[in-house]
Short mmCIF file of C-alpha atoms in Angstrom, two decimals:
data_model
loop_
_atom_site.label_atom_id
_atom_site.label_comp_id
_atom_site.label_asym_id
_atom_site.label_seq_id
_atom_site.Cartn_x
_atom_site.Cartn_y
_atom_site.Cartn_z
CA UNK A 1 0.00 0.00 0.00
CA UNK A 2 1.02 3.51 -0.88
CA UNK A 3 2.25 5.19 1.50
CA UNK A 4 1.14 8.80 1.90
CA UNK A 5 1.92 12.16 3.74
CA UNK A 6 2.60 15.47 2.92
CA UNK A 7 4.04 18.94 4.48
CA UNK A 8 3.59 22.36 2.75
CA UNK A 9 7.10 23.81 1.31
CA UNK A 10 7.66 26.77 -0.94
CA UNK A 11 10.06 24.48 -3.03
CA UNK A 12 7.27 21.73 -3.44
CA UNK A 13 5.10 21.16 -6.83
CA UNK A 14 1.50 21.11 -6.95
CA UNK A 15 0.25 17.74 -9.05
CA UNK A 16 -2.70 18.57 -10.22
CA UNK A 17 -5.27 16.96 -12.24
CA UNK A 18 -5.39 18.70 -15.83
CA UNK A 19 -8.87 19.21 -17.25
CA UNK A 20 -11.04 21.34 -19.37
CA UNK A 21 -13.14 24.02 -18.95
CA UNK A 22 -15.91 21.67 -18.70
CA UNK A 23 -14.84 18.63 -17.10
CA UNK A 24 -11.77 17.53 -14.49
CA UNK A 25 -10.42 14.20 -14.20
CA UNK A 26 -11.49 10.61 -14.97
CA UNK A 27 -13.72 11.04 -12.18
CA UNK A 28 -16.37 12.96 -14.32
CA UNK A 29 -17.14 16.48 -12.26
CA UNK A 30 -18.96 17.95 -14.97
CA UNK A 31 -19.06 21.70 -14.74
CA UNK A 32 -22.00 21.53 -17.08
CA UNK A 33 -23.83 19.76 -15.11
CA UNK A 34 -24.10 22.93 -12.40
CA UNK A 35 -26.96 25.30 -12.50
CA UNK A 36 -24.58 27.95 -12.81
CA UNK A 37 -23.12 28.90 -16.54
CA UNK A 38 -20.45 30.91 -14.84
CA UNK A 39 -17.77 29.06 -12.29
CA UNK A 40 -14.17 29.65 -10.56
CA UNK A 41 -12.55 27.93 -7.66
CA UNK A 42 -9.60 28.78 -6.42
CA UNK A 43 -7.10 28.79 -4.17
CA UNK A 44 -6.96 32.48 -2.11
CA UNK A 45 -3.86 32.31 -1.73
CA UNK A 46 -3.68 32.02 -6.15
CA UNK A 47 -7.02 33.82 -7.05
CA UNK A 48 -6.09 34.58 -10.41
CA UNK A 49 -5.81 30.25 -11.19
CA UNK A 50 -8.44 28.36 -11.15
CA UNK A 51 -8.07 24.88 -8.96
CA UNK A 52 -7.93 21.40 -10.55
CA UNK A 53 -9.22 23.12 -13.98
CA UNK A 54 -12.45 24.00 -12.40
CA UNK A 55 -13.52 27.10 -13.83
CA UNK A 56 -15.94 28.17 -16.74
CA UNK A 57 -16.62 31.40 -18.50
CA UNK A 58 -14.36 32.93 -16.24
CA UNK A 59 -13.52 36.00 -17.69
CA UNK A 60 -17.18 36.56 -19.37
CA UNK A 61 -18.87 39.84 -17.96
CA UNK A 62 -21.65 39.05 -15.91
CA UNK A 63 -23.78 41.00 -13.62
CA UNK A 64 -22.69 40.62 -9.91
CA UNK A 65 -25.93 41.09 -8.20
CA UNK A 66 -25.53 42.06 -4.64
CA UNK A 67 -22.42 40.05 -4.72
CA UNK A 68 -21.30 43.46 -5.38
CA UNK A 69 -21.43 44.75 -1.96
CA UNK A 70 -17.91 42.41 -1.13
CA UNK A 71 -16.36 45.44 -2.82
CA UNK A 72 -18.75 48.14 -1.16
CA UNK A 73 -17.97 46.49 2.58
CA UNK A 74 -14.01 46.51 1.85
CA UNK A 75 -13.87 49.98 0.11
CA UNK A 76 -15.85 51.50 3.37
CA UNK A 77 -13.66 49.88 6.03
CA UNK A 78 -10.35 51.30 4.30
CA UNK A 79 -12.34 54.75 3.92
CA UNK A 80 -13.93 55.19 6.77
CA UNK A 81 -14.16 54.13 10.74
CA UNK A 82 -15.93 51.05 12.29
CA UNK A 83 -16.92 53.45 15.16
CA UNK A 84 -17.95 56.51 13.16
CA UNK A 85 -22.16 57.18 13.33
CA UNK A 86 -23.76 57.51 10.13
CA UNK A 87 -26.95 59.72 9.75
CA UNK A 88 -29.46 57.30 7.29
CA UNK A 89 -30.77 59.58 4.34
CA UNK A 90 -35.16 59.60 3.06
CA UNK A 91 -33.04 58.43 -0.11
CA UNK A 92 -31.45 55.35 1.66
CA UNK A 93 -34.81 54.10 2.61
CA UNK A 94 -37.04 54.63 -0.50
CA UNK A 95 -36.83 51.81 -1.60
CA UNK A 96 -39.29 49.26 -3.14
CA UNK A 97 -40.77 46.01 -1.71
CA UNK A 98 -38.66 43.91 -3.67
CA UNK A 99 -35.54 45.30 -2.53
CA UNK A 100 -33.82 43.75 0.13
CA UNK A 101 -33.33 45.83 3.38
CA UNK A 102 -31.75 46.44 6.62
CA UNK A 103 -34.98 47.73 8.03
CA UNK A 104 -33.45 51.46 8.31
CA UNK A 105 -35.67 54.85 8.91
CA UNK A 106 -34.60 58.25 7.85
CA UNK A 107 -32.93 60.40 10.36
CA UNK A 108 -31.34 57.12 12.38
CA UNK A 109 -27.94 56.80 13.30
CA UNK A 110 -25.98 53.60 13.13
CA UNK A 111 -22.40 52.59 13.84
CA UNK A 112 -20.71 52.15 10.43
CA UNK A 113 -19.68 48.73 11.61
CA UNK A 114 -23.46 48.23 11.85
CA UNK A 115 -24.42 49.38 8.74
CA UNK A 116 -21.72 46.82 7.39
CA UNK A 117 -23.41 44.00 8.85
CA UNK A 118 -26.76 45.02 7.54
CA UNK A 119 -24.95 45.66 4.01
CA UNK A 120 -23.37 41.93 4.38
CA UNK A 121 -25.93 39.54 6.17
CA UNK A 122 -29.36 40.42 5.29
CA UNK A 123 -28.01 42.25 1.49
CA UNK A 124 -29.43 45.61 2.63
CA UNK A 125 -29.59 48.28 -0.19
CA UNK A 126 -30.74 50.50 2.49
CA UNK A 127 -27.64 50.40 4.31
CA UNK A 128 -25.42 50.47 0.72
CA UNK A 129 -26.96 53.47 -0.20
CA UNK A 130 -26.70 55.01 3.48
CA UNK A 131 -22.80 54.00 3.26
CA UNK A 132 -21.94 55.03 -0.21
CA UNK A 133 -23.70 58.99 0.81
CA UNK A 134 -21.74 58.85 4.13
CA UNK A 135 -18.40 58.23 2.45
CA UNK A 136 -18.46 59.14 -1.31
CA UNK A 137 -21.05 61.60 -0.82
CA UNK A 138 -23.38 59.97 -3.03
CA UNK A 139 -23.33 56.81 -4.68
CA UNK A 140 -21.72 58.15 -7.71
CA UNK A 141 -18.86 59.44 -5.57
CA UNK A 142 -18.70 56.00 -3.58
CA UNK A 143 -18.87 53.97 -7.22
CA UNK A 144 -15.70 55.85 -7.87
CA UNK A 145 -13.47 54.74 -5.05
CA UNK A 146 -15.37 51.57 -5.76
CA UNK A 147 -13.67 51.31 -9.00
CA UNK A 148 -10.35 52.52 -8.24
CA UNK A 149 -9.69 50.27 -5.52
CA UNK A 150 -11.00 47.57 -8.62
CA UNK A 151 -8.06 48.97 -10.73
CA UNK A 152 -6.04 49.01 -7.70
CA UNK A 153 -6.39 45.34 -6.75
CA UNK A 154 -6.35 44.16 -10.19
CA UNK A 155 -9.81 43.78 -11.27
CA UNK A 156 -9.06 44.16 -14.83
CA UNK A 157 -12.52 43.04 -16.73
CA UNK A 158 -15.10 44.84 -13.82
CA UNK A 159 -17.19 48.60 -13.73
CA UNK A 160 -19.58 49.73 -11.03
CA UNK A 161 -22.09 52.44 -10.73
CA UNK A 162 -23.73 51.78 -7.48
CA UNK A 163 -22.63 50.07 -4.00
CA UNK A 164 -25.89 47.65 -3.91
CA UNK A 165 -25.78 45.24 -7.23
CA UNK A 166 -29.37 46.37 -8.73
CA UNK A 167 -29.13 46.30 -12.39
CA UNK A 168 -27.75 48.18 -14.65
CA UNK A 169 -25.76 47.56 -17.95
CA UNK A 170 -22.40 49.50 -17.18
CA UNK A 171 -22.63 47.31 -14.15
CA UNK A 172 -20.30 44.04 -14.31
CA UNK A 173 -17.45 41.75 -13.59
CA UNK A 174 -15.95 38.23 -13.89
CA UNK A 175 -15.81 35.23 -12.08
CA UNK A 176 -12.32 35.74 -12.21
CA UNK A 177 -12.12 39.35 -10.88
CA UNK A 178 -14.51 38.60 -7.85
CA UNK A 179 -12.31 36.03 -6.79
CA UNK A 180 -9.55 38.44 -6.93
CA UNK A 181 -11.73 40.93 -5.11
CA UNK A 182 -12.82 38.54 -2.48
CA UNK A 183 -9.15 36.97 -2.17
CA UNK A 184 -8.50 40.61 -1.06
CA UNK A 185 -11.35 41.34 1.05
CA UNK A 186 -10.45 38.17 3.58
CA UNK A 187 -7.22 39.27 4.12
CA UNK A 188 -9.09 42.38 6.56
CA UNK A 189 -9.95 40.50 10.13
CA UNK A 190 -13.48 42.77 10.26
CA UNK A 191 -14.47 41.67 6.92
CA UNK A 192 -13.70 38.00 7.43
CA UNK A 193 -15.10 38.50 10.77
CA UNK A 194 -18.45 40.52 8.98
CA UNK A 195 -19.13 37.96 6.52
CA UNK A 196 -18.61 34.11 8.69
CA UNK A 197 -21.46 36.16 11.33
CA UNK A 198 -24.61 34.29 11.25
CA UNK A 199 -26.68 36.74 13.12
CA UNK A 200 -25.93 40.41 14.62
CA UNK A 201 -27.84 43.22 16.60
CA UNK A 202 -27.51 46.55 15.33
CA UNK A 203 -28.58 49.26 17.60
CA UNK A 204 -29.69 52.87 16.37
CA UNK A 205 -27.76 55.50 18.36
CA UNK A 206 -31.17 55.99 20.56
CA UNK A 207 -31.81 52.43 21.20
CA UNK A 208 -33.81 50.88 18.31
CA UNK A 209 -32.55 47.17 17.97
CA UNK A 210 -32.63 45.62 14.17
CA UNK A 211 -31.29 41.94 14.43
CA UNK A 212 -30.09 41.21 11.02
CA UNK A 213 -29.18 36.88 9.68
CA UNK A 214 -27.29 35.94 6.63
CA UNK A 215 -28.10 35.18 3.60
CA UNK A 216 -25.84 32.67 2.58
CA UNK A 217 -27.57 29.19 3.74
CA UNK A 218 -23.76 27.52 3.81
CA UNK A 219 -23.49 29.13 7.34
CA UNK A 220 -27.47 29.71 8.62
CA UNK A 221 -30.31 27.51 8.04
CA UNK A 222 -33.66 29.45 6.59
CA UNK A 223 -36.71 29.33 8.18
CA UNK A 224 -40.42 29.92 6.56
CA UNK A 225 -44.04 30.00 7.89
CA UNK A 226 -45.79 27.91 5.34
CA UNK A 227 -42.97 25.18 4.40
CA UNK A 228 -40.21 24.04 5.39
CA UNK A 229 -36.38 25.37 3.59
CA UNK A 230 -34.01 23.19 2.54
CA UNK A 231 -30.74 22.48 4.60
CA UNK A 232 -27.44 22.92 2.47
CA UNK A 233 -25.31 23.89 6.33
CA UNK A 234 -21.27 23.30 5.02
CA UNK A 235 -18.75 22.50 8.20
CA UNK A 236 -16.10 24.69 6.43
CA UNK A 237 -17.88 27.32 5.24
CA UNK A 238 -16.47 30.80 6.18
CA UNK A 239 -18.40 33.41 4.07
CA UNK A 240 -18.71 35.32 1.89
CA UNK A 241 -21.75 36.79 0.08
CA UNK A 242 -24.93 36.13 -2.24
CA UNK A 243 -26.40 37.71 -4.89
CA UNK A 244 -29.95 37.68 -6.99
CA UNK A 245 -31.56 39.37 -9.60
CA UNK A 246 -33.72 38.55 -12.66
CA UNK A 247 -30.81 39.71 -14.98
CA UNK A 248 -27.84 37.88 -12.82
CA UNK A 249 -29.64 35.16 -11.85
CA UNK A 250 -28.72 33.38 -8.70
CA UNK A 251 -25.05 34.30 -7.34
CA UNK A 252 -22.95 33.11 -4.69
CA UNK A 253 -19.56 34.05 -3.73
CA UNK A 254 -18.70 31.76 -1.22
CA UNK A 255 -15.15 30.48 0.43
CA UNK A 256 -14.36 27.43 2.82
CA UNK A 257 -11.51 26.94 4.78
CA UNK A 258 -10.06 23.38 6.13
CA UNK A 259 -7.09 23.19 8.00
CA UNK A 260 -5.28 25.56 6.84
CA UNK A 261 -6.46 25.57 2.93
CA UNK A 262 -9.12 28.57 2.02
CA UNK A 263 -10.94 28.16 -1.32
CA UNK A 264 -12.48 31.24 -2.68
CA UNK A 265 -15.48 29.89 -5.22
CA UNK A 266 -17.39 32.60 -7.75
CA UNK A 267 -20.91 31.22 -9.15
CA UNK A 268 -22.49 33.40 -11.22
CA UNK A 269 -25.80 33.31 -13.27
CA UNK A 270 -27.29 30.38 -12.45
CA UNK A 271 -30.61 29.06 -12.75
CA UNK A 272 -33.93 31.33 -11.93
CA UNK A 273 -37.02 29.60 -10.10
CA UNK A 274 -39.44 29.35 -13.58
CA UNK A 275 -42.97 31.82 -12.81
CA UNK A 276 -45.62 30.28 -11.01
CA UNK A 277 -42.95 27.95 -8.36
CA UNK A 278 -43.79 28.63 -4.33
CA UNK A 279 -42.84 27.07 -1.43
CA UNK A 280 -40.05 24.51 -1.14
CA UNK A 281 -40.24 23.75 -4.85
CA UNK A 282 -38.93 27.64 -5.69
CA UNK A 283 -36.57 26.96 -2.34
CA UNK A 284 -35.60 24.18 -4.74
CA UNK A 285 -33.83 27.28 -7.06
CA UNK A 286 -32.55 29.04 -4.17
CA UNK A 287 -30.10 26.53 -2.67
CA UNK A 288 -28.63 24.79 -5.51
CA UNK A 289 -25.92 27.52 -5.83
CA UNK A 290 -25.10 26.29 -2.00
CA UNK A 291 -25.47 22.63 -3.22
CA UNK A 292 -23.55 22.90 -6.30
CA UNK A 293 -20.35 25.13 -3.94
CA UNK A 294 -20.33 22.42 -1.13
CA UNK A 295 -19.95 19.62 -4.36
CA UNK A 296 -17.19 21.83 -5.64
CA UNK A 297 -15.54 22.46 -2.40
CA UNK A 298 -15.37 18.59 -1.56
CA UNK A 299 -13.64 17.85 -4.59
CA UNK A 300 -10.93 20.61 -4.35
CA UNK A 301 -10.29 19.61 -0.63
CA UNK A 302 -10.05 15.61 -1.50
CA UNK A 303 -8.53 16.14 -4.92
CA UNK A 304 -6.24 19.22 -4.50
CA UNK A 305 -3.03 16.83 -3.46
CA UNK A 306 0.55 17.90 -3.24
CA UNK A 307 4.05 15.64 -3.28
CA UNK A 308 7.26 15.40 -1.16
CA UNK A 309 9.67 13.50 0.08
CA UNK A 310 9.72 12.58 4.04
CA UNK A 311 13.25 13.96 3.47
CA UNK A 312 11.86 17.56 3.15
CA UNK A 313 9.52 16.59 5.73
CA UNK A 314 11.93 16.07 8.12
CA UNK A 315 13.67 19.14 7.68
CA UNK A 316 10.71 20.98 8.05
CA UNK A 317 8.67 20.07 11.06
CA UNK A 318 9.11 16.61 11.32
CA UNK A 319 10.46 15.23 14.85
CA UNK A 320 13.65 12.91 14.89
CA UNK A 321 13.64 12.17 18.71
CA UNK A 322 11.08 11.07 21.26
CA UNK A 323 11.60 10.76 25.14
CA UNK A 324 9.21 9.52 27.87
CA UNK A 325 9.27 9.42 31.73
CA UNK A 326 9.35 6.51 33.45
CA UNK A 327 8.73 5.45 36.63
CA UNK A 328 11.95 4.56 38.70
CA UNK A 329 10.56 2.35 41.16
CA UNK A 330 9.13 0.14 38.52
CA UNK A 331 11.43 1.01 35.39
CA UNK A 332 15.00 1.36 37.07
CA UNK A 333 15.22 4.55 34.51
CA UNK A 334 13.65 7.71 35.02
CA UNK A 335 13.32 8.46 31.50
CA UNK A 336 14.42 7.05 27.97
CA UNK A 337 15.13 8.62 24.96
CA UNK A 338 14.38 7.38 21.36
CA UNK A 339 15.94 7.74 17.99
CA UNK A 340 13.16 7.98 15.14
CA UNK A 341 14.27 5.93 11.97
CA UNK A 342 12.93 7.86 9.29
CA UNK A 343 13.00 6.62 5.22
CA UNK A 344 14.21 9.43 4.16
CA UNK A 345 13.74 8.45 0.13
CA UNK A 346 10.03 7.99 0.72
CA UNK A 347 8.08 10.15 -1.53
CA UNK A 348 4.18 11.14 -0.18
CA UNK A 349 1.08 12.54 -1.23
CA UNK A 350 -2.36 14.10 0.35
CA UNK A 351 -4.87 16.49 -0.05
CA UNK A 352 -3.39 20.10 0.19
CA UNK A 353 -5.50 21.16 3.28
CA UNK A 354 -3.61 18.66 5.16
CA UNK A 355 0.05 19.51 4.16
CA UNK A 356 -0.72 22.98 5.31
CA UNK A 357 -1.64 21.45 8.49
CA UNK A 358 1.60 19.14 8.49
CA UNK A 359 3.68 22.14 7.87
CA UNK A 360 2.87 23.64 11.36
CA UNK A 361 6.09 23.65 13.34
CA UNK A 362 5.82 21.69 15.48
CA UNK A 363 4.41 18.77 13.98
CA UNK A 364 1.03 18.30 14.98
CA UNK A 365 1.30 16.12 17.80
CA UNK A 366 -2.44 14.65 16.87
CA UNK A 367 -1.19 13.43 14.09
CA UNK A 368 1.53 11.18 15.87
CA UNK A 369 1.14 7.80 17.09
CA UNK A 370 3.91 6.57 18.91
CA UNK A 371 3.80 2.57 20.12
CA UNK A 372 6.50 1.34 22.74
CA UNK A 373 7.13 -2.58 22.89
CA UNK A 374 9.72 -2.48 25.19
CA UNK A 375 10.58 -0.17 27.99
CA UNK A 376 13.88 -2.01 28.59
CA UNK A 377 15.41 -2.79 24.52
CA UNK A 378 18.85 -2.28 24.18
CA UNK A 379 20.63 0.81 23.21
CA UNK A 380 20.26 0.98 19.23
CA UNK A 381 17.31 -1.35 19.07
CA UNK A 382 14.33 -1.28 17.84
CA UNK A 383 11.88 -0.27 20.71
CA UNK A 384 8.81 0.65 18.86
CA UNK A 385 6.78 2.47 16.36
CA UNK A 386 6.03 6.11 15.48
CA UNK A 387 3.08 6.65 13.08
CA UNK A 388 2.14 9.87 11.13
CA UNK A 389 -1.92 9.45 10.75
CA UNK A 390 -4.20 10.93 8.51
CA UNK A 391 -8.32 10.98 9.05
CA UNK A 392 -7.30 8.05 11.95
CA UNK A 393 -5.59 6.18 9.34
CA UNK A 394 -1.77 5.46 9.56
CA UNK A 395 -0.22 6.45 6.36
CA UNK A 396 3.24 5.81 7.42
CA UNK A 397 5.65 4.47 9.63
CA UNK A 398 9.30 4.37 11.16
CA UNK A 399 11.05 3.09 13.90
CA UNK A 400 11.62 4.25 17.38
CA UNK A 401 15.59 3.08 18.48
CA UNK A 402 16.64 2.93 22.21
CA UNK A 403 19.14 5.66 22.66
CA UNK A 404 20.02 6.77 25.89
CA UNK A 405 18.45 5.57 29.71
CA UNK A 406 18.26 8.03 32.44
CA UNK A 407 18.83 6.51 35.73
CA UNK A 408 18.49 7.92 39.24
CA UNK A 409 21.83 8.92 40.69
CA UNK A 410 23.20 6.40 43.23
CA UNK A 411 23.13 6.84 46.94
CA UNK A 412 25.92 8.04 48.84
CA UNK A 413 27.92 5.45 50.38
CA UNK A 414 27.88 5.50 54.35
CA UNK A 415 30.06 4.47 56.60
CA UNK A 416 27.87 4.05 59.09
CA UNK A 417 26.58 -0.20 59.64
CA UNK A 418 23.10 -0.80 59.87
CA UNK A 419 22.48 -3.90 61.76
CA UNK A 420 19.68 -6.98 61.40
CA UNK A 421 18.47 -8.66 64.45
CA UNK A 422 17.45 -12.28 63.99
CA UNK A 423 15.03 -13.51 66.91
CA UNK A 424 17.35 -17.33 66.76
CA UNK A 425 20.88 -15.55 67.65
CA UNK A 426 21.34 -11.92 68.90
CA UNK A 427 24.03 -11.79 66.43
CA UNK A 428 24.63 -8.49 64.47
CA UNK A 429 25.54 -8.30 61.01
CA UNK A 430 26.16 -5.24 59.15
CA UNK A 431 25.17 -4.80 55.33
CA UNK A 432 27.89 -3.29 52.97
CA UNK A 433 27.46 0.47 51.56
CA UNK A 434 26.97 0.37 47.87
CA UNK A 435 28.77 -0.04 45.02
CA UNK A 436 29.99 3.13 44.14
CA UNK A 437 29.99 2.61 40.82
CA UNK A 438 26.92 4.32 38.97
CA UNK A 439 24.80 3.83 36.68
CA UNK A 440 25.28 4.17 33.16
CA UNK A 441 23.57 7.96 31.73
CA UNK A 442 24.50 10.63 29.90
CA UNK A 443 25.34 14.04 30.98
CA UNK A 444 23.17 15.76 28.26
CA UNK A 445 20.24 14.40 29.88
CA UNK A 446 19.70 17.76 32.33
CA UNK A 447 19.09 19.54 29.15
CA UNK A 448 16.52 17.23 27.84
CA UNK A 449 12.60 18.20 28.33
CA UNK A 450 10.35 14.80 28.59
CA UNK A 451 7.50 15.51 26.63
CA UNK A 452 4.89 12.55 27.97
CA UNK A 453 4.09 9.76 30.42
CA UNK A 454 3.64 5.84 29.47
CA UNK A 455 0.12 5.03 29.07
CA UNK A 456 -0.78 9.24 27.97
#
């Protein structure tokens, strides 16, 4: 059996497997078998390259839908203060039925921080509008900085004219560029932290409370009066932001994040619910954007697989030594060191979220098995096992060698006789001192730290 393992080096090359813009690997994932004509996955710390070959019509213009508002939320926390209050506009709240809203009334005051939680979780034009006034000075001025910092971050096929999404046909981007743009927008701790929030309470500066949910049914379950929603709840889901219009269709920017491996994946125009659908059959529409990322992000995250040698391994994080305490009374030694017997020429693979994990320095210890056979082997024997594991499944193996005993130092000689009395004959007999030879150990061994216990 192959054995496998992996650790995350600058040096190392990612295998991938090669595919179309339609398909991936013998496996079959069929981008055109997603509701969604538009698609990119990638890698945010590589937004620009698609993972695995799994993008489609990514550099086609599309319309972003309120998917927008990842650039409206970044460009107002590098403009303007979490803390600041912002005065909400008649403008800002004039707004039709079909619109989705904060729930904001003219003449309020919220945080800005707030306002960026109403922007992000429930999709608020109200609050986009409100924002863009308070820091472009209308949403003209706010579509400009909105554009530079586009230009700025490399957004090379994108134009916006408002801070919400709502349609309009100088109004577009890429799949491509909204990764880049959302690649960006994770690397600030308040927008990462905005966008994973399920559900927030905004207050008004006199009191009023407004608790706002997300959207984006990869972190938050939906609820209804009349039927019940779908489930499409993703363990690694960490954001981002939806989108839907009748022009854009449905849109999800999403990314997911295991171990230390964050995907950032674009969908754009997907399917609408056809006229007439209700209920859980038009919830049907809704979540297949959510269905079709968590298919997509289980692929990249089982599929995405790097290769090195346990060589590199080892001089990256990989322990070569192993000591345990022992118990003097019932092991002679207080301690014993090992020597871990490595093959150095082994070459092994995995899944890239766990070689990010493996590169951690240290090594993490959960992913160490270590198996003692013998307390008392001799020095440069085998003693035991140490095994790297993956998902609870050893993927490889190498030898723990008896190097060095710690004993306990010997007792002083005294001169001193202690005598036995026998109850047959009063005679006295006194017991030698000790041999003042000592034990064999090693005078490194006051340096040493024990890291665990027999039976830990």
């Amino acid at each position: 059996m192959k054995r496998v393992i992996l650790c995350l080096l600058l040096s190392v090359l990612l295998l991938p497997i090669h595919g179309n813009a339609e398909s991936t690997d013998s496996t079959g994932f069929d981008l055109k078998a997603l509701a969604e004509d538009t698609v990119f996955l990638a890698n945010i710390d590589d937004p620009e390259h698609a993972v695995l070959g799994l993008e489609r019509n990514a550099d086609t213009k599309r319309y972003p839908a309120s998917t927008t508002k990842i650039l409206t939320c970044i460009v107002a926390l590098e403009h303007g203060d979490p803390d600041e209050l912002v005065t909400v506009s008649k403008k800002a709240c004039n707004l039709s039925e079909k619109n989705s809203k904060m729930g904001l009334k003219p003449g309020e005051k919220f945080t800005l921080l707030d306002l960026l939680y109403g922007l992000m979780l429930p999709s608020g034009n109200d609050a986009a509008i409100a924002i863009a006034e308070h820091l472009g000075g209308s949403v003209s001025g706010f579509s400009d900085l909105m554009n530079e910092k586009a230009a700025e971050i490399g957004m090379k096929n994108s134009h916006f004219v408002n801070p919400h999404g709502l349609h309009h046909a100088e109004h577009y981007t890429t799949a491509r560029d909204m990764a880049i743009l959302s690649a960006y927008a994770m690397q600030n701790p308040t927008f990462a932290e905005i966008v994973s929030t399920v559900e927030h309470d905004a207050f008004s500066s006199d009191g009023r409370k407004i608790t706002l949910h997300t959207s984006n049914r990869l972190l938050r379950n939906a609820s209804a009066k009349n039927y019940t929603p779908y489930t499409c709840l993703y363990d690694y889901a960490i954001g981002i932001k939806t989108g839907d219009t009748h022009l854009a269709g449905k849109c999800l920017v999403a990314a997911a994040k295991r171990g230390e491996t964050t995907y950032i994946l674009v969908l754009l125009h997907g399917e609408n619910a056809p006229e007439g659908k209700s209920g859980q059959s038009k919830d049907q529409y809704t979540v297949q954007r959510f269905y079709d990322a968590i298919r997509l992000f289980d692929y990249a995250f089982r599929n995405d697989t790097m290769t090195i040698t346990v060589d590199d391994l080892i001089s990256r994080c990989l322990p070569e030594t192993y000591a345990i305490d022992l118990d003097p009374h019932r092991y002679g030694a207080k301690a014993v060191l090992y020597r871990v017997e490595w093959d150095r020429n082994a070459e092994l693979t995995l899944p890239r979220w766990q070689a990010e994990q493996f590169a951690l320095d240290p090594f993490p210890e959960e992913n160490l098995r270590y198996e003692i056979k013998s307390y008392f082997a001799p020095i440069g024997s085998v003693a035991g096992t140490v095994s790297i594991t993956f998902e609870d499944e050893v993927v490889f193996t190498g030898n723990l060698i008896a190097d060095e005993y710690d004993y306990p130092p010997t007792p002083e000689p005294t001169a001193v006789p202690t005598f036995l009395i026998t109850e047959e004959t009063p005679v006295v007999t006194a017991i030698p001192a000790p041999d003042e030879t000592p034990h064999p150990a090693s005078s490194g061994w006051l340096t040493r730290l024990f890291r665990c216990n027999p039976g830990d």
